[in-house]
Coordinates of C-alpha atoms (C1' of nucleotides) and ligand atoms in Angstrom, one line a residue:
Chain A
M1 CA -130.4 -44.2 258.6
S2 CA -126.9 -44.7 259.8
L3 CA -125.9 -47.8 257.9
P4 CA -122.4 -48.8 256.8
Q5 CA -122.9 -46.5 253.8
S6 CA -122.9 -47.2 250.3
E7 CA -120.9 -44.4 248.9
G8 CA -119.8 -44.2 245.4
P9 CA -118.2 -47.5 244.8
D10 CA -115.1 -46.0 243.4
S11 CA -114.6 -44.8 239.9
Q12 CA -113.1 -41.5 239.2
G13 CA -110.9 -42.8 236.5
P14 CA -109.6 -45.6 234.5
H15 CA -105.9 -45.3 235.0
S16 CA -102.7 -47.0 234.5
P17 CA -101.1 -49.3 237.1
L18 CA -99.2 -46.6 239.1
P19 CA -96.7 -49.1 240.4
R20 CA -96.5 -47.4 243.8
R21 CA -93.2 -45.7 243.5
R22 CA -91.4 -45.8 246.8
T23 CA -94.3 -45.2 249.1
G24 CA -95.7 -48.0 251.2
I25 CA -99.1 -46.2 251.1
P26 CA -101.7 -47.8 248.9
E27 CA -103.6 -45.6 246.5
A28 CA -106.9 -46.6 248.1
T29 CA -105.6 -45.5 251.4
V30 CA -104.4 -42.1 250.1
A31 CA -107.9 -41.5 248.7
R32 CA -109.4 -42.1 252.1
L33 CA -107.0 -40.1 254.2
P34 CA -108.6 -36.7 253.2
V35 CA -111.9 -38.0 254.5
Y36 CA -110.5 -38.9 257.8
L37 CA -108.8 -35.6 258.0
R38 CA -112.1 -33.8 257.4
V39 CA -113.9 -35.8 260.1
L40 CA -111.0 -35.3 262.5
G41 CA -111.2 -31.6 261.9
G42 CA -114.9 -31.6 262.8
L43 CA -114.2 -33.6 266.0
A44 CA -111.4 -31.2 267.0
E45 CA -113.7 -28.3 266.7
T46 CA -116.2 -29.8 269.1
G47 CA -113.5 -30.3 271.6
V48 CA -112.9 -34.0 271.3
T49 CA -109.3 -34.9 272.0
T50 CA -109.3 -38.7 271.5
V51 CA -111.2 -41.0 269.2
S52 CA -111.3 -44.7 268.7
S53 CA -111.0 -46.4 265.4
D54 CA -114.6 -47.5 265.7
A55 CA -116.0 -44.0 266.2
L56 CA -113.8 -42.5 263.5
A57 CA -114.7 -45.3 261.1
V58 CA -118.4 -44.7 261.6
A59 CA -118.1 -41.0 261.0
A60 CA -116.0 -41.6 257.9
G61 CA -118.3 -44.3 256.6
V62 CA -115.8 -47.1 256.4
G63 CA -115.2 -50.3 258.4
S64 CA -113.0 -50.0 261.5
A65 CA -110.6 -52.6 260.4
K66 CA -110.0 -50.8 257.1
L67 CA -109.5 -47.5 259.0
R68 CA -106.9 -49.1 261.3
K69 CA -105.1 -50.6 258.5
D70 CA -105.0 -47.3 256.6
L71 CA -103.6 -45.5 259.6
S72 CA -101.1 -48.2 260.2
H73 CA -99.5 -47.3 257.0
L74 CA -98.5 -44.0 258.4
G75 CA -97.0 -45.5 261.5
S76 CA -98.2 -46.6 265.0
Y77 CA -99.9 -43.5 266.3
G78 CA -102.7 -45.0 268.3
T79 CA -102.8 -46.0 271.9
R80 CA -104.2 -49.4 272.6
G81 CA -107.2 -49.4 274.9
V82 CA -107.7 -45.7 274.2
G83 CA -107.7 -44.7 270.6
Y84 CA -106.0 -41.9 268.6
D85 CA -105.1 -38.4 269.7
V86 CA -107.1 -36.3 267.4
E87 CA -104.7 -33.4 267.1
Y88 CA -101.6 -35.6 266.5
L89 CA -103.5 -37.7 264.0
V90 CA -104.5 -34.6 262.1
Y91 CA -100.9 -33.6 262.0
Q92 CA -99.7 -37.0 260.8
I93 CA -102.2 -37.3 258.1
S94 CA -101.5 -33.8 256.9
R95 CA -97.9 -34.5 256.8
T96 CA -98.4 -37.7 254.9
L97 CA -100.6 -36.1 252.3
G98 CA -98.0 -33.3 251.9
L99 CA -100.4 -30.7 253.2
T100 CA -97.7 -29.1 255.4
Q101 CA -96.5 -27.4 252.3
H102 CA -98.6 -25.1 250.3
Y103 CA -99.6 -25.4 246.7
S104 CA -100.3 -22.8 244.1
V105 CA -103.3 -23.4 241.9
V106 CA -104.3 -21.9 238.6
I107 CA -107.8 -22.2 237.2
I108 CA -108.2 -22.1 233.4
G109 CA -111.6 -21.3 232.0
V110 CA -113.7 -19.0 234.0
G111 CA -117.2 -19.8 232.8
N112 CA -120.1 -21.2 234.9
L113 CA -118.0 -23.8 236.6
G114 CA -114.8 -21.8 236.8
H115 CA -116.7 -19.0 238.5
A116 CA -118.0 -21.4 241.1
L117 CA -114.5 -22.8 241.7
A118 CA -113.0 -19.3 242.0
N119 CA -115.6 -18.5 244.7
Y120 CA -115.2 -21.7 246.5
A121 CA -113.8 -21.3 250.0
G122 CA -112.8 -25.0 250.3
F123 CA -109.6 -24.5 248.3
A124 CA -107.7 -22.2 250.6
S125 CA -108.7 -24.2 253.7
R126 CA -106.2 -26.9 253.1
G127 CA -103.3 -24.9 251.8
F128 CA -104.3 -24.7 248.2
Q129 CA -104.0 -21.1 247.1
I130 CA -105.5 -20.0 243.9
V131 CA -103.0 -17.6 242.4
A132 CA -104.6 -16.9 239.0
L133 CA -107.7 -17.2 236.9
I134 CA -107.2 -17.5 233.2
D135 CA -109.6 -17.3 230.2
S136 CA -109.3 -16.9 226.5
D137 CA -112.3 -14.7 226.1
P138 CA -111.2 -11.0 226.0
R139 CA -114.5 -10.0 227.5
R140 CA -113.8 -11.9 230.6
V141 CA -110.2 -10.7 231.0
G142 CA -109.9 -8.0 233.6
E143 CA -113.0 -9.2 235.5
D144 CA -112.5 -9.3 239.3
I145 CA -113.6 -12.5 240.9
N146 CA -113.2 -13.0 244.6
G147 CA -110.3 -10.6 244.6
L148 CA -108.5 -12.0 241.7
E149 CA -108.3 -10.5 238.2
V150 CA -109.0 -12.8 235.3
R151 CA -105.9 -12.9 233.0
H152 CA -105.6 -13.8 229.4
L153 CA -104.6 -17.2 228.2
D154 CA -101.4 -15.6 226.7
E155 CA -100.1 -15.1 230.2
L156 CA -100.5 -18.7 231.2
E157 CA -96.8 -19.6 231.0
T158 CA -95.8 -16.4 232.7
V159 CA -98.2 -16.9 235.5
V160 CA -97.3 -20.5 236.0
K161 CA -93.6 -19.7 236.3
E162 CA -94.0 -16.6 238.3
H163 CA -96.0 -18.4 241.0
E164 CA -94.4 -21.8 240.7
V165 CA -97.8 -23.3 240.1
S166 CA -97.9 -27.0 240.6
I167 CA -101.6 -27.7 240.1
G168 CA -103.7 -26.7 237.2
V169 CA -107.5 -26.8 237.1
I170 CA -109.0 -27.1 233.7
A171 CA -112.6 -25.8 233.4
T172 CA -112.7 -25.0 229.7
P173 CA -114.9 -26.6 227.1
A174 CA -113.7 -30.1 226.1
A175 CA -112.5 -28.8 222.7
S176 CA -109.8 -26.7 224.3
A177 CA -108.9 -28.9 227.2
Q178 CA -106.0 -30.8 225.6
D179 CA -104.4 -27.7 224.3
V180 CA -104.6 -26.0 227.7
C181 CA -103.3 -29.1 229.3
D182 CA -100.3 -29.3 226.9
R183 CA -99.4 -25.7 227.7
L184 CA -99.7 -26.3 231.4
V185 CA -97.5 -29.3 231.2
S186 CA -94.9 -27.5 229.0
A187 CA -94.9 -24.6 231.5
G188 CA -94.0 -27.1 234.3
V189 CA -97.3 -28.0 235.9
T190 CA -97.2 -31.6 237.2
S191 CA -100.7 -32.1 238.5
V192 CA -103.9 -31.5 236.7
L193 CA -107.5 -31.6 237.8
N194 CA -109.7 -31.8 234.8
F195 CA -113.4 -31.0 234.6
A196 CA -113.7 -31.2 230.9
P197 CA -115.3 -34.4 229.6
I198 CA -112.3 -35.7 227.7
V199 CA -109.4 -38.1 228.4
L200 CA -106.3 -36.0 228.6
A201 CA -103.0 -37.3 227.2
V202 CA -100.1 -36.4 229.4
P203 CA -96.5 -37.7 229.9
D204 CA -96.5 -40.1 232.8
T205 CA -94.6 -37.7 235.0
V206 CA -97.8 -35.8 235.3
D207 CA -100.8 -36.8 237.4
V208 CA -104.3 -36.2 236.1
R209 CA -107.5 -36.6 238.0
K210 CA -110.8 -36.0 236.5
V211 CA -114.2 -35.0 237.8
D212 CA -116.9 -36.0 235.4
L213 CA -120.4 -35.2 236.4
S214 CA -122.0 -37.0 233.5
I215 CA -120.2 -40.2 234.3
E216 CA -121.4 -40.0 237.9
L217 CA -124.9 -39.7 236.7
Q218 CA -124.6 -42.6 234.3
I219 CA -123.3 -44.8 237.1
L220 CA -126.2 -43.8 239.2
A221 CA -128.5 -44.6 236.3
F222 CA -127.1 -48.0 236.0
H223 CA -127.9 -48.9 239.6
E224 CA -131.2 -47.1 239.3
Q225 CA -132.2 -49.3 236.4
R226 CA -131.3 -52.4 238.3
K227 CA -133.4 -51.3 241.3
S228 CA -136.5 -50.8 239.2
A229 CA -136.0 -53.9 237.2
G230 CA -135.4 -56.2 240.1
P231 CA -137.8 -56.2 243.0
P232 CA -141.2 -56.1 241.3
A233 CA -140.4 -59.4 239.7
S234 CA -143.3 -59.2 237.2
L235 CA -145.0 -56.3 235.6
E236 CA -142.5 -55.2 233.0
V237 CA -142.4 -51.7 231.6
G238 CA -143.9 -53.1 228.5
A239 CA -142.3 -51.0 225.8
G240 CA -139.3 -53.2 225.1
Chain B
M1 CA -97.6 -36.9 224.9
S2 CA -99.9 -39.8 224.3
L3 CA -98.9 -42.2 226.8
P4 CA -101.0 -44.9 228.5
Q5 CA -102.3 -42.1 230.7
S6 CA -102.3 -41.9 234.4
E7 CA -105.7 -40.7 235.1
G8 CA -107.0 -40.4 238.6
P9 CA -106.1 -43.7 240.2
D10 CA -109.6 -44.3 241.4
S11 CA -111.1 -43.0 244.5
Q12 CA -114.4 -41.3 244.5
G13 CA -115.5 -42.9 247.6
P14 CA -114.9 -45.3 250.4
H15 CA -117.8 -47.6 250.2
S16 CA -119.2 -50.9 251.4
P17 CA -118.8 -54.1 249.4
L18 CA -121.8 -53.7 247.1
P19 CA -122.1 -57.5 246.7
R20 CA -123.0 -57.3 243.0
R21 CA -126.6 -58.1 243.2
R22 CA -127.7 -60.1 240.1
T23 CA -125.6 -58.3 237.5
G24 CA -122.6 -60.0 236.0
I25 CA -121.1 -56.5 235.4
P26 CA -118.3 -55.5 237.7
E27 CA -118.4 -52.0 239.3
A28 CA -115.1 -51.1 237.7
T29 CA -116.5 -51.9 234.3
V30 CA -119.7 -49.8 235.0
A31 CA -117.5 -46.9 235.8
R32 CA -115.7 -47.1 232.5
L33 CA -118.6 -47.7 230.2
P34 CA -119.6 -44.0 230.2
V35 CA -116.1 -43.2 229.0
Y36 CA -116.4 -45.6 226.1
L37 CA -119.8 -44.2 225.3
R38 CA -118.5 -40.7 225.1
V39 CA -115.5 -41.7 222.9
L40 CA -117.8 -43.7 220.6
G41 CA -120.1 -40.7 220.3
G42 CA -117.2 -38.7 219.1
L43 CA -116.2 -41.3 216.6
A44 CA -119.7 -41.6 215.3
E45 CA -119.8 -37.8 214.7
T46 CA -116.7 -38.0 212.5
G47 CA -118.3 -40.7 210.4
V48 CA -116.4 -43.7 211.8
T49 CA -118.5 -46.8 211.6
T50 CA -116.2 -49.5 213.0
V51 CA -113.5 -49.4 215.6
S52 CA -111.0 -51.9 216.9
S53 CA -110.5 -52.6 220.6
D54 CA -107.0 -51.1 220.2
A55 CA -108.1 -47.8 218.7
L56 CA -111.0 -47.4 221.2
A57 CA -108.7 -48.3 224.1
V58 CA -106.2 -45.7 223.2
A59 CA -108.9 -43.1 222.8
A60 CA -110.4 -44.0 226.2
G61 CA -107.1 -44.1 227.9
V62 CA -107.2 -47.8 229.0
G63 CA -105.5 -51.0 228.0
S64 CA -107.0 -52.9 225.1
A65 CA -107.4 -56.1 227.0
K66 CA -109.3 -54.4 229.8
L67 CA -111.5 -52.8 227.2
R68 CA -112.3 -56.1 225.5
K69 CA -113.0 -57.7 228.9
D70 CA -115.3 -54.8 229.8
L71 CA -117.2 -55.1 226.6
S72 CA -117.4 -58.9 226.9
H73 CA -119.6 -58.5 229.9
L74 CA -122.3 -57.0 227.8
G75 CA -122.2 -59.8 225.3
S76 CA -120.2 -60.7 222.2
Y77 CA -120.8 -57.7 220.0
G78 CA -117.5 -57.5 218.1
T79 CA -116.5 -59.1 214.9
R80 CA -113.1 -60.9 214.9
G81 CA -110.7 -59.4 212.4
V82 CA -112.7 -56.3 212.2
G83 CA -113.7 -54.7 215.4
Y84 CA -116.9 -53.2 216.8
D85 CA -119.7 -51.5 215.0
V86 CA -119.7 -48.1 216.5
E87 CA -123.5 -47.4 216.4
Y88 CA -124.4 -50.8 217.6
L89 CA -121.9 -50.6 220.5
V90 CA -123.3 -47.2 221.5
Y91 CA -126.7 -48.8 221.7
Q92 CA -125.6 -51.8 223.7
I93 CA -123.7 -49.7 226.2
S94 CA -126.6 -47.2 226.5
R95 CA -128.9 -50.1 227.1
T96 CA -126.7 -51.6 229.7
L97 CA -126.3 -48.4 231.6
G98 CA -130.0 -47.9 231.6
L99 CA -129.8 -44.8 229.4
T100 CA -132.6 -45.9 227.2
Q101 CA -134.9 -44.6 229.9
H102 CA -135.0 -41.1 231.1
Y103 CA -134.3 -39.8 234.5
S104 CA -135.7 -36.8 236.4
V105 CA -133.1 -34.9 238.4
V106 CA -133.6 -32.3 241.1
I107 CA -130.9 -29.9 242.2
I108 CA -131.0 -28.7 245.8
G109 CA -129.0 -25.6 246.6
V110 CA -128.6 -23.0 243.9
G111 CA -125.6 -21.1 245.0
N112 CA -122.3 -20.9 243.1
L113 CA -122.1 -24.5 242.3
G114 CA -125.8 -25.1 241.9
H115 CA -126.0 -22.3 239.3
A116 CA -123.2 -23.8 237.3
L117 CA -124.9 -27.2 237.4
A118 CA -128.2 -25.7 236.4
N119 CA -126.6 -24.1 233.4
Y120 CA -124.7 -27.2 232.4
A121 CA -125.7 -28.7 229.1
G122 CA -124.1 -32.0 229.8
F123 CA -127.0 -33.1 231.8
A124 CA -129.7 -33.3 229.2
S125 CA -127.5 -34.8 226.6
R126 CA -127.7 -38.3 228.1
G127 CA -131.3 -38.4 229.1
F128 CA -131.0 -36.7 232.5
Q129 CA -133.6 -34.0 232.7
I130 CA -133.4 -31.3 235.4
V131 CA -137.0 -30.9 236.5
A132 CA -136.5 -28.6 239.4
L133 CA -134.1 -26.3 241.3
I134 CA -134.7 -25.9 245.0
D135 CA -133.2 -23.5 247.6
S136 CA -134.1 -22.5 251.1
D137 CA -133.2 -18.9 250.7
P138 CA -136.4 -16.9 250.0
R139 CA -134.4 -14.3 248.0
R140 CA -133.4 -17.0 245.5
V141 CA -136.9 -18.5 245.2
G142 CA -138.6 -17.4 242.0
E143 CA -135.3 -16.6 240.2
D144 CA -135.2 -18.0 236.7
I145 CA -132.2 -20.1 235.7
N146 CA -131.9 -21.5 232.3
G147 CA -135.7 -21.6 231.9
L148 CA -136.4 -23.1 235.3
E149 CA -137.8 -21.3 238.3
V150 CA -136.1 -21.8 241.6
R151 CA -138.6 -23.2 244.1
H152 CA -138.6 -23.3 247.9
L153 CA -137.3 -26.1 250.0
D154 CA -140.9 -26.6 251.4
E155 CA -141.9 -27.8 248.0
L156 CA -139.2 -30.5 247.8
E157 CA -141.6 -33.5 248.5
T158 CA -144.2 -32.2 246.2
V159 CA -141.7 -31.8 243.4
V160 CA -140.1 -35.1 243.8
K161 CA -143.4 -36.9 243.7
E162 CA -144.9 -34.9 240.9
H163 CA -142.0 -35.5 238.6
E164 CA -141.1 -39.0 239.8
V165 CA -137.6 -37.8 240.6
S166 CA -135.1 -40.6 241.0
I167 CA -131.9 -38.6 241.3
G168 CA -131.2 -35.8 243.7
V169 CA -128.2 -33.6 243.4
I170 CA -127.1 -31.9 246.7
A171 CA -125.2 -28.6 246.3
T172 CA -126.0 -27.1 249.7
P173 CA -123.5 -26.2 252.4
A174 CA -122.3 -29.3 254.3
A175 CA -124.4 -28.3 257.4
S176 CA -127.7 -28.8 255.5
A177 CA -126.7 -31.7 253.4
Q178 CA -127.8 -34.6 255.7
D179 CA -131.2 -33.0 256.3
V180 CA -131.8 -32.4 252.6
C181 CA -130.6 -36.0 251.9
D182 CA -133.0 -37.4 254.5
R183 CA -135.9 -35.5 253.0
L184 CA -135.0 -36.7 249.5
V185 CA -134.9 -40.2 250.6
S186 CA -138.1 -40.0 252.5
A187 CA -139.8 -38.5 249.4
G188 CA -138.6 -41.5 247.4
V189 CA -135.4 -40.6 245.7
T190 CA -133.1 -43.6 245.5
S191 CA -129.9 -42.1 244.0
V192 CA -128.0 -39.1 245.3
L193 CA -125.1 -37.2 243.9
N194 CA -123.5 -35.2 246.7
F195 CA -121.2 -32.2 246.3
A196 CA -121.2 -31.3 250.0
P197 CA -118.0 -32.3 251.9
I198 CA -119.7 -34.7 254.3
V199 CA -120.3 -38.4 254.4
L200 CA -124.0 -38.9 254.0
A201 CA -125.9 -41.6 256.0
V202 CA -128.5 -43.4 253.9
P203 CA -130.4 -46.7 254.0
D204 CA -128.6 -49.2 251.8
T205 CA -131.4 -49.1 249.3
V206 CA -130.1 -45.7 248.2
D207 CA -127.0 -45.1 246.2
V208 CA -124.8 -42.1 247.0
R209 CA -122.0 -40.9 244.9
K210 CA -119.9 -38.0 246.0
V211 CA -117.8 -35.4 244.2
D212 CA -115.3 -33.8 246.5
L213 CA -113.0 -31.3 245.0
S214 CA -111.0 -30.9 248.1
I215 CA -110.2 -34.6 248.3
E216 CA -109.1 -34.6 244.6
L217 CA -106.7 -31.8 245.4
Q218 CA -105.3 -33.6 248.4
I219 CA -104.7 -36.7 246.4
L220 CA -102.8 -34.6 243.9
A221 CA -100.9 -33.0 246.7
F222 CA -99.8 -36.4 248.0
H223 CA -98.3 -37.3 244.6
E224 CA -96.9 -33.9 244.1
Q225 CA -95.0 -34.1 247.4
R226 CA -93.6 -37.4 246.3
K227 CA -92.4 -36.0 243.1
S228 CA -90.5 -33.2 244.7
A229 CA -89.2 -35.3 247.5
G230 CA -87.9 -38.1 245.3
P231 CA -85.6 -37.2 242.4
P232 CA -83.1 -34.8 244.2
A233 CA -82.2 -37.7 246.5
S234 CA -80.5 -35.5 249.1
L235 CA -81.1 -32.0 250.3
E236 CA -84.0 -32.4 252.7
V237 CA -86.5 -29.7 253.4
G238 CA -84.8 -29.3 256.8
A239 CA -87.7 -28.1 259.0
G240 CA -88.8 -31.4 260.4
Chain C
dA1 C1' -99.1 -55.5 291.9
dG2 C1' -102.4 -57.9 289.6
dC3 C1' -106.6 -58.4 286.8
dG4 C1' -109.9 -57.5 283.6
dC5 C1' -111.4 -54.4 280.1
dT6 C1' -110.7 -51.8 275.9
dT7 C1' -108.7 -51.0 271.6
dT8 C1' -104.9 -51.2 268.4
dG9 C1' -102.1 -53.4 264.8
dT10 C1' -101.8 -57.3 261.7
dG11 C1' -101.6 -62.2 259.7
dC12 C1' -104.5 -64.5 256.7
dA13 C1' -108.0 -65.9 253.7
dC14 C1' -111.0 -64.0 250.4
dC15 C1' -112.4 -61.3 246.6
dT16 C1' -112.3 -57.9 242.9
dG17 C1' -109.9 -56.3 239.2
dT18 C1' -105.9 -56.2 235.9
dT19 C1' -102.8 -58.1 232.5
dC20 C1' -100.9 -61.5 229.6
dA21 C1' -101.0 -64.4 226.0
dC22 C1' -103.3 -67.3 222.8
dA23 C1' -106.9 -70.1 220.4
dA24 C1' -111.0 -69.3 217.9
dA25 C1' -113.2 -66.7 214.4
dG26 C1' -113.8 -63.9 210.9
dT27 C1' -112.0 -61.0 206.7
dC28 C1' -109.5 -60.2 202.5
dC29 C1' -106.5 -61.3 198.8
dT30 C1' -105.0 -64.5 195.3
Chain D
dA1 C1' -111.4 -72.3 197.7
dG2 C1' -107.5 -71.7 200.5
dG3 C1' -104.2 -69.4 203.2
dA4 C1' -102.3 -65.4 205.5
dC5 C1' -103.6 -61.8 208.3
dT6 C1' -106.3 -59.3 211.8
dT7 C1' -108.7 -58.9 215.9
dT8 C1' -111.9 -60.7 219.3
dG9 C1' -113.0 -63.2 223.6
dT10 C1' -111.2 -65.5 227.5
dG11 C1' -108.5 -68.8 230.7
dA12 C1' -105.1 -68.3 233.9
dA13 C1' -101.7 -65.9 236.6
dC14 C1' -101.1 -61.9 239.2
dA15 C1' -101.8 -57.7 242.0
dG16 C1' -104.2 -54.9 245.0
dG17 C1' -107.6 -54.2 248.4
dT18 C1' -111.0 -55.8 252.1
dG19 C1' -112.6 -58.0 256.3
dC20 C1' -112.2 -61.3 260.0
dA21 C1' -110.5 -62.5 264.0
dC22 C1' -107.2 -62.4 267.5
dA23 C1' -102.8 -61.7 270.1
dA24 C1' -100.4 -57.9 272.0
dA25 C1' -100.5 -53.6 274.5
dG26 C1' -101.9 -50.2 277.4
dC27 C1' -105.4 -48.3 281.0
dG28 C1' -107.7 -48.1 285.4
dC29 C1' -109.7 -50.2 289.3
dT30 C1' -109.1 -52.8 293.4
Ligands
NAD1 N1 -121.1 -26.1 234.4 C1 -121.1 -27.3 235.0 O1 -121.8 -27.6 236.0 C2 -120.2 -28.4 234.5 C3 -120.3 -29.6 235.1 C4 -119.4 -30.6 234.7 C5 -118.5 -30.4 233.8 N2 -118.4 -29.2 233.2 C6 -117.4 -29.0 232.2 O2 -116.5 -28.0 232.6 C7 -116.1 -27.2 231.5 C8 -116.6 -25.8 231.7 O3 -118.0 -25.8 231.8 P1 -118.7 -24.4 231.9 O4 -120.1 -24.7 232.2 O5 -118.1 -23.5 232.9 O6 -118.5 -23.8 230.5 P2 -118.5 -22.3 230.0 O7 -118.7 -22.3 228.6 O8 -119.5 -21.5 230.9 O9 -117.1 -21.8 230.4 C9 -116.0 -22.1 229.6 C10 -115.0 -21.0 229.7 O10 -113.8 -21.4 229.2 C11 -113.3 -20.3 228.4 N3 -112.4 -20.9 227.4 C12 -112.7 -21.5 226.2 N4 -111.5 -21.9 225.6 C13 -110.5 -21.5 226.4 C14 -109.1 -21.7 226.3 N5 -108.6 -22.3 225.3 N6 -108.4 -21.2 227.3 C15 -108.9 -20.6 228.4 N7 -110.2 -20.4 228.5 C16 -111.0 -20.9 227.5 C17 -114.5 -19.6 227.8 O11 -114.1 -18.3 227.5 C18 -115.4 -19.7 229.0 O12 -115.3 -18.6 229.8 C19 -116.7 -27.9 230.3 O13 -115.8 -28.8 229.8 C20 -117.9 -28.6 230.9 O14 -118.2 -29.8 230.1 C21 -119.2 -28.2 233.6
NAD2 N1 -118.4 -23.7 244.7 C1 -117.7 -24.8 244.4 O1 -116.9 -24.7 243.5 C2 -117.7 -26.0 245.2 C3 -116.8 -27.0 244.9 C4 -116.8 -28.2 245.6 C5 -117.7 -28.3 246.6 N2 -118.6 -27.4 246.8 C6 -119.6 -27.7 247.8 O2 -120.9 -27.5 247.3 C7 -121.8 -26.9 248.2 C8 -122.3 -25.7 247.6 O3 -121.3 -24.8 247.3 P1 -121.6 -23.3 246.8 O4 -120.3 -22.7 246.6 O5 -122.5 -23.4 245.8 O6 -122.2 -22.6 248.1 P2 -123.2 -21.4 248.2 O7 -123.2 -20.9 249.6 O8 -122.9 -20.5 247.1 O9 -124.6 -22.0 247.8 C9 -125.3 -22.8 248.7 C10 -126.8 -22.6 248.4 O10 -127.5 -23.6 249.2 C11 -128.7 -22.9 249.7 N3 -129.1 -23.7 250.9 C12 -128.6 -23.6 252.2 N4 -129.2 -24.5 252.9 C13 -130.2 -25.1 252.2 C14 -131.1 -26.1 252.4 N5 -131.3 -26.6 253.6 N6 -131.9 -26.5 251.5 C15 -131.8 -25.9 250.2 N7 -130.9 -25.0 249.9 C16 -130.1 -24.6 250.9 C17 -128.2 -21.5 250.0 O11 -129.3 -20.7 250.1 C18 -127.3 -21.3 248.8 O12 -128.0 -20.7 247.8 C19 -121.0 -26.7 249.5 O13 -121.2 -27.9 250.3 C20 -119.6 -26.7 249.0 O14 -118.7 -27.2 250.0 C21 -118.6 -26.2 246.2

DNA sequence: AGCGCTTTGTGCACCTGTTCACAAAGTCCT
DNA sequence: AGGACTTTGTGAACAGGTGCACAAAGCGCT
């Protein structure tokens, strides 16, 4: 019940090389730092001041060697024979990820998913401030969600510029997603988180990450199929 | 505006090796097959019957060589000089992913996110049937969402066995996620999709994939920081 | 002060995945 | 039928990431 963990193998998205601009930090490491950060936060709350790579690795579900190598990319912040100072490490990881600054986020599409996102407390907790909710449906415009008024799509450019939005979250139907994305990019947004099931085309100065539920399920299905096909070793499902 | 795309570099989750049991299909390929499938579905709808690796690759946001190598893992289903038959390829990918069977899904935690998921049409479209919604809050039990009645947590085991549920979706607060997961696993669920921001411990017979919004944003923040730090090439932010 | 214990940081070998580039295979036109 | 053209499938080089295993570094006890 506490095995090395078999988390989602990876996935997220097919993507271009990303030649690692000037950073020495590998993408794979960047993707894990937020996990370490979250675990460290939990430790700090329970009063722990120091943690070993082994303990942290177990809590984060990775191997300890990998964890140490990851941390070594930010510098030498551990003490041999002791471990890492929790508070200091939190600071260093935050700094590395750029979380010492704050980011303005706009959510486009306030339907089922957009509503959930707008009510989600996990945004603000790391310095991501939702500054606007936008929808194209006039019936939704004006609605108050979690203290923010829904604004019309026409105001997208105004809002982006006014609040210096750097991150756009797309939660519209797939059919509108590319249009919305283009407008975000034109308005100056350089990072997009996309929930619509479509591959967005963007200039390569813009980062896109996607969250696709359906893909996750299909990956699970693949492994599920394998499990049921393998072990029994006889007794087929018949219906070929 | 239609560049090679820089989708989310990868990420999803730190995870153990996954020694590739008996399948010849690489994990990275499995993660992309659903994207191809979606694109092919779109093409089929517009009447296209044949597609070249180049065209499909562009639409899927990957390189054509990668796409051909991916497809080559399922067999030789293309025709040289012509391309791939759309319908046949859809079938082959579906079969490979295990989508020719159907999967029963249960959602635990019907709050903001759970509601959105329960209303999401994208589930059923690929053979994933939501058979139950479960919550621990008595006030939510009995509520009707999208034709399904919310049932109490106590009934989890019953429901899982009754419907032969193979996939559990966890949308509870982080604090309850491990408990819920343990119960799902005990009841026989072998695949879990986790939305709670916590690393789940499971036996390695169980697959876990996680979707973590906050991590996605932090990865974007990292690259965002890099962008604003780089170009100017002087003029530091001062406050060290 | 010295010694043994703990734990970090990393060189190295391995492995997975990506990209290039081209021969093999098929189509279509003459 | 033959030849030019298109596109697949893949061998081979490369790149990125993982895990092992251990020397170096710091701690605390005697
Ligand atoms: N609901 C889920 O759980 C879920 C899960 C995964 C992915 N998704 C995806 O997320 C997206 C949103 O899903 P949803 O369930 O919230 O859909 P929804 O239909 O409930 O909401 C979509 C909202 O976007 C608005 N909209 C449409 N076009 C727009 C435009 N051009 N500009 C601004 N707003 C626009 C609509 O008015 C509506 O309010 C879809 O692409 C869906 O595939 C949803
Ligand atoms: N809302 C979002 O957009 C969003 C985004 C990313 C991640 N998440 C994560 O998803 C999870 C759910 O988020 P939410 O916004 O829907 O929260 P929420 O508080 O709105 O809903 C949680 C639901 O889970 C139920 N619940 C609590 N303990 C339970 C248990 N032991 N068994 C069954 N049900 C239980 C609660 O009664 C409630 O209905 C959280 O872990 C959150 O961090 C949410």
